[in-house]
């Protein structure tokens, strides 16, 4: 086994330990999947190891066909249905009618309003009744995430939030 393989095995082992810790101490828990590469790593670990962690995605109505195709792939490979959470259609229609389909490009205020309708409100519904939630966020993804903790307290939702891949590199994700 190469040094790179050993490092990858260590990262996978540590991530599985975190996921088992969540199951043992923070049930029920859910994983918020964006269906991106990082999230497919966590999906594979959760489903291959039969961990009792639910998986959902925020179907904003703006996802690419390739992204949505991952839902079918997960169903085919793992025989698991990821639960989609949709925005309130009346709120979306009102926003689009009043402000335009791509109004979120016009100002920070309009971007935040769109985000609230398409992401925040559905996320709030998805988290109800859970003790913890999980993301695929990594520190290396952006300058604003350099201090991302593996475990943090999500005060807004009154629960624990876990980022099990916080210290993974992009290269490790793709391996």
mmCIF file of C-alpha atoms in Angstrom:
data_model
loop_
_atom_site.group_PDB
_atom_site.id
_atom_site.type_symbol
_atom_site.label_atom_id
_atom_site.label_comp_id
_atom_site.label_asym_id
_atom_site.label_seq_id
_atom_site.Cartn_x
_atom_site.Cartn_y
_atom_site.Cartn_z
ATOM 1 C CA UNK A 1 0.000 0.000 0.000
ATOM 2 C CA UNK A 2 1.433 3.367 -1.007
ATOM 3 C CA UNK A 3 1.693 6.307 1.363
ATOM 4 C CA UNK A 4 -1.101 8.000 -0.588
ATOM 5 C CA UNK A 5 -3.320 4.913 -0.172
ATOM 6 C CA UNK A 6 -2.550 4.811 3.558
ATOM 7 C CA UNK A 7 -3.440 8.489 3.937
ATOM 8 C CA UNK A 8 -6.701 7.949 2.043
ATOM 9 C CA UNK A 9 -7.549 4.913 4.185
ATOM 10 C CA UNK A 10 -6.891 6.990 7.301
ATOM 11 C CA UNK A 11 -9.202 9.770 6.079
ATOM 12 C CA UNK A 12 -11.930 7.275 5.256
ATOM 13 C CA UNK A 13 -11.533 5.599 8.666
ATOM 14 C CA UNK A 14 -11.701 8.933 10.465
ATOM 15 C CA UNK A 15 -14.772 9.971 8.494
ATOM 16 C CA UNK A 16 -16.513 6.673 9.239
ATOM 17 C CA UNK A 17 -15.695 7.140 12.929
ATOM 18 C CA UNK A 18 -17.341 10.576 12.835
ATOM 19 C CA UNK A 19 -20.414 9.164 11.098
ATOM 20 C CA UNK A 20 -20.682 6.337 13.663
ATOM 21 C CA UNK A 21 -20.302 8.924 16.451
ATOM 22 C CA UNK A 22 -23.213 10.879 14.959
ATOM 23 C CA UNK A 23 -25.405 7.765 14.752
ATOM 24 C CA UNK A 24 -24.525 6.748 18.318
ATOM 25 C CA UNK A 25 -24.913 10.178 19.920
ATOM 26 C CA UNK A 26 -27.029 12.455 17.714
ATOM 27 C CA UNK A 27 -29.861 10.395 16.266
ATOM 28 C CA UNK A 28 -31.890 11.101 14.348
ATOM 29 C CA UNK A 29 -29.489 12.786 11.964
ATOM 30 C CA UNK A 30 -29.716 13.794 8.316
ATOM 31 C CA UNK A 31 -27.233 14.514 5.579
ATOM 32 C CA UNK A 32 -27.887 17.557 3.364
ATOM 33 C CA UNK A 33 -26.521 16.460 -0.007
ATOM 34 C CA UNK A 34 -25.907 18.872 -2.847
ATOM 35 C CA UNK A 35 -25.117 15.788 -4.972
ATOM 36 C CA UNK A 36 -21.595 17.135 -5.608
ATOM 37 C CA UNK A 37 -18.456 14.967 -5.468
ATOM 38 C CA UNK A 38 -17.916 15.511 -1.722
ATOM 39 C CA UNK A 39 -21.487 14.582 -1.028
ATOM 40 C CA UNK A 40 -21.203 11.423 -3.093
ATOM 41 C CA UNK A 41 -18.301 10.344 -0.849
ATOM 42 C CA UNK A 42 -20.518 10.739 2.208
ATOM 43 C CA UNK A 43 -23.498 9.132 0.454
ATOM 44 C CA UNK A 44 -21.358 6.097 -0.365
ATOM 45 C CA UNK A 45 -20.056 5.791 3.197
ATOM 46 C CA UNK A 46 -23.511 6.199 4.750
ATOM 47 C CA UNK A 47 -25.258 3.758 2.427
ATOM 48 C CA UNK A 48 -22.485 1.181 2.004
ATOM 49 C CA UNK A 49 -22.134 0.944 5.787
ATOM 50 C CA UNK A 50 -25.912 0.966 6.412
ATOM 51 C CA UNK A 51 -25.701 3.940 8.762
ATOM 52 C CA UNK A 52 -29.040 5.212 10.022
ATOM 53 C CA UNK A 53 -28.617 8.713 8.624
ATOM 54 C CA UNK A 54 -31.285 10.073 6.305
ATOM 55 C CA UNK A 55 -30.216 11.810 3.101
ATOM 56 C CA UNK A 56 -32.014 14.756 1.518
ATOM 57 C CA UNK A 57 -31.312 17.349 -1.121
ATOM 58 C CA UNK A 58 -32.649 20.833 -1.723
ATOM 59 C CA UNK A 59 -34.266 20.732 -5.149
ATOM 60 C CA UNK A 60 -34.243 24.461 -5.808
ATOM 61 C CA UNK A 61 -35.717 24.260 -9.284
ATOM 62 C CA UNK A 62 -32.412 25.602 -10.632
ATOM 63 C CA UNK A 63 -30.308 22.416 -10.559
ATOM 64 C CA UNK A 64 -28.573 21.162 -13.711
ATOM 65 C CA UNK A 65 -29.804 17.973 -15.356
ATOM 66 C CA UNK A 66 -26.466 16.291 -14.556
ATOM 67 C CA UNK A 67 -26.932 17.093 -10.874
ATOM 68 C CA UNK A 68 -30.477 15.768 -10.832
ATOM 69 C CA UNK A 69 -29.241 12.657 -12.640
ATOM 70 C CA UNK A 70 -27.300 11.756 -9.511
ATOM 71 C CA UNK A 71 -30.632 11.020 -7.800
ATOM 72 C CA UNK A 72 -31.258 8.228 -10.327
ATOM 73 C CA UNK A 73 -27.679 6.986 -9.965
ATOM 74 C CA UNK A 74 -28.045 6.746 -6.181
ATOM 75 C CA UNK A 75 -31.348 4.898 -6.605
ATOM 76 C CA UNK A 76 -29.792 2.457 -9.081
ATOM 77 C CA UNK A 77 -26.498 1.834 -7.259
ATOM 78 C CA UNK A 78 -27.702 1.833 -3.645
ATOM 79 C CA UNK A 79 -31.463 1.212 -3.975
ATOM 80 C CA UNK A 80 -31.974 4.366 -1.910
ATOM 81 C CA UNK A 81 -34.208 7.336 -2.595
ATOM 82 C CA UNK A 82 -32.766 10.691 -1.588
ATOM 83 C CA UNK A 83 -35.593 12.861 -0.265
ATOM 84 C CA UNK A 84 -35.974 16.097 -2.263
ATOM 85 C CA UNK A 85 -37.144 19.228 -0.466
ATOM 86 C CA UNK A 86 -38.703 21.797 -2.770
ATOM 87 C CA UNK A 87 -39.264 25.511 -2.234
ATOM 88 C CA UNK A 88 -42.791 26.796 -1.791
ATOM 89 C CA UNK A 89 -43.976 27.094 -5.399
ATOM 90 C CA UNK A 90 -46.165 30.136 -4.704
ATOM 91 C CA UNK A 91 -43.196 31.995 -3.200
ATOM 92 C CA UNK A 92 -41.027 31.073 -6.211
ATOM 93 C CA UNK A 93 -43.730 32.176 -8.666
ATOM 94 C CA UNK A 94 -44.231 35.459 -6.828
ATOM 95 C CA UNK A 95 -40.461 36.151 -6.786
ATOM 96 C CA UNK A 96 -40.051 35.329 -10.494
ATOM 97 C CA UNK A 97 -43.136 37.336 -11.509
ATOM 98 C CA UNK A 98 -42.212 40.398 -9.480
ATOM 99 C CA UNK A 99 -38.439 40.381 -9.840
ATOM 100 C CA UNK A 100 -37.520 38.115 -12.759
ATOM 101 C CA UNK A 101 -36.170 34.606 -13.194
ATOM 102 C CA UNK A 102 -32.522 35.646 -12.771
ATOM 103 C CA UNK A 103 -33.032 38.635 -10.476
ATOM 104 C CA UNK A 104 -30.610 37.162 -7.941
ATOM 105 C CA UNK A 105 -27.798 38.384 -10.215
ATOM 106 C CA UNK A 106 -28.928 42.003 -9.777
ATOM 107 C CA UNK A 107 -28.180 42.624 -6.108
ATOM 108 C CA UNK A 108 -27.142 41.029 -2.862
ATOM 109 C CA UNK A 109 -30.598 41.710 -1.446
ATOM 110 C CA UNK A 110 -32.307 39.871 -4.320
ATOM 111 C CA UNK A 111 -29.801 36.992 -4.065
ATOM 112 C CA UNK A 112 -30.534 36.632 -0.349
ATOM 113 C CA UNK A 113 -34.287 36.715 -0.974
ATOM 114 C CA UNK A 114 -34.028 34.033 -3.651
ATOM 115 C CA UNK A 115 -31.748 31.941 -1.421
ATOM 116 C CA UNK A 116 -34.222 32.189 1.436
ATOM 117 C CA UNK A 117 -37.072 30.973 -0.766
ATOM 118 C CA UNK A 118 -35.193 28.224 -2.607
ATOM 119 C CA UNK A 119 -32.747 27.019 0.071
ATOM 120 C CA UNK A 120 -33.250 28.327 3.622
ATOM 121 C CA UNK A 121 -36.971 27.644 4.005
ATOM 122 C CA UNK A 122 -36.742 24.099 2.547
ATOM 123 C CA UNK A 123 -33.656 23.407 4.700
ATOM 124 C CA UNK A 124 -35.572 24.481 7.793
ATOM 125 C CA UNK A 125 -38.293 21.949 6.941
ATOM 126 C CA UNK A 126 -35.757 19.188 6.231
ATOM 127 C CA UNK A 127 -34.079 19.611 9.614
ATOM 128 C CA UNK A 128 -37.245 19.481 11.742
ATOM 129 C CA UNK A 129 -37.189 16.594 14.210
ATOM 130 C CA UNK A 130 -33.473 15.872 13.880
ATOM 131 C CA UNK A 131 -30.733 16.133 16.478
ATOM 132 C CA UNK A 132 -27.938 16.787 13.971
ATOM 133 C CA UNK A 133 -27.226 17.441 10.350
ATOM 134 C CA UNK A 134 -24.261 16.728 8.133
ATOM 135 C CA UNK A 135 -22.710 18.572 5.194
ATOM 136 C CA UNK A 136 -19.961 17.772 2.711
ATOM 137 C CA UNK A 137 -18.229 21.108 3.225
ATOM 138 C CA UNK A 138 -14.423 21.214 3.201
ATOM 139 C CA UNK A 139 -12.011 23.880 4.473
ATOM 140 C CA UNK A 140 -10.169 23.984 1.145
ATOM 141 C CA UNK A 141 -13.316 24.886 -0.807
ATOM 142 C CA UNK A 142 -13.078 28.618 -0.128
ATOM 143 C CA UNK A 143 -11.377 31.292 1.949
ATOM 144 C CA UNK A 144 -14.512 31.621 4.099
ATOM 145 C CA UNK A 145 -14.267 27.965 5.163
ATOM 146 C CA UNK A 146 -10.642 27.820 6.310
ATOM 147 C CA UNK A 147 -11.688 27.537 9.965
ATOM 148 C CA UNK A 148 -14.541 25.076 9.336
ATOM 149 C CA UNK A 149 -14.928 22.722 12.291
ATOM 150 C CA UNK A 150 -15.730 19.031 11.991
ATOM 151 C CA UNK A 151 -18.421 19.561 14.638
ATOM 152 C CA UNK A 152 -20.165 22.814 15.431
ATOM 153 C CA UNK A 153 -23.318 24.002 17.110
ATOM 154 C CA UNK A 154 -25.945 25.246 14.665
ATOM 155 C CA UNK A 155 -27.594 27.794 16.936
ATOM 156 C CA UNK A 156 -30.160 28.829 14.325
ATOM 157 C CA UNK A 157 -31.535 25.286 14.145
ATOM 158 C CA UNK A 158 -30.774 24.275 17.746
ATOM 159 C CA UNK A 159 -28.745 21.217 16.820
ATOM 160 C CA UNK A 160 -25.287 19.890 16.122
ATOM 161 C CA UNK A 161 -23.847 20.280 12.632
ATOM 162 C CA UNK A 162 -21.084 18.049 11.316
ATOM 163 C CA UNK A 163 -18.656 18.545 8.444
ATOM 164 C CA UNK A 164 -16.892 15.145 8.345
ATOM 165 C CA UNK A 165 -14.839 16.014 5.251
ATOM 166 C CA UNK A 166 -13.591 19.335 6.652
ATOM 167 C CA UNK A 167 -9.916 18.405 6.331
ATOM 168 C CA UNK A 168 -10.132 16.494 3.032
ATOM 169 C CA UNK A 169 -8.439 17.882 -0.084
ATOM 170 C CA UNK A 170 -10.108 17.955 -3.477
ATOM 171 C CA UNK A 171 -7.680 15.261 -4.610
ATOM 172 C CA UNK A 172 -8.744 12.984 -1.748
ATOM 173 C CA UNK A 173 -12.397 13.467 -2.647
ATOM 174 C CA UNK A 174 -11.796 12.359 -6.230
ATOM 175 C CA UNK A 175 -9.687 9.371 -5.142
#
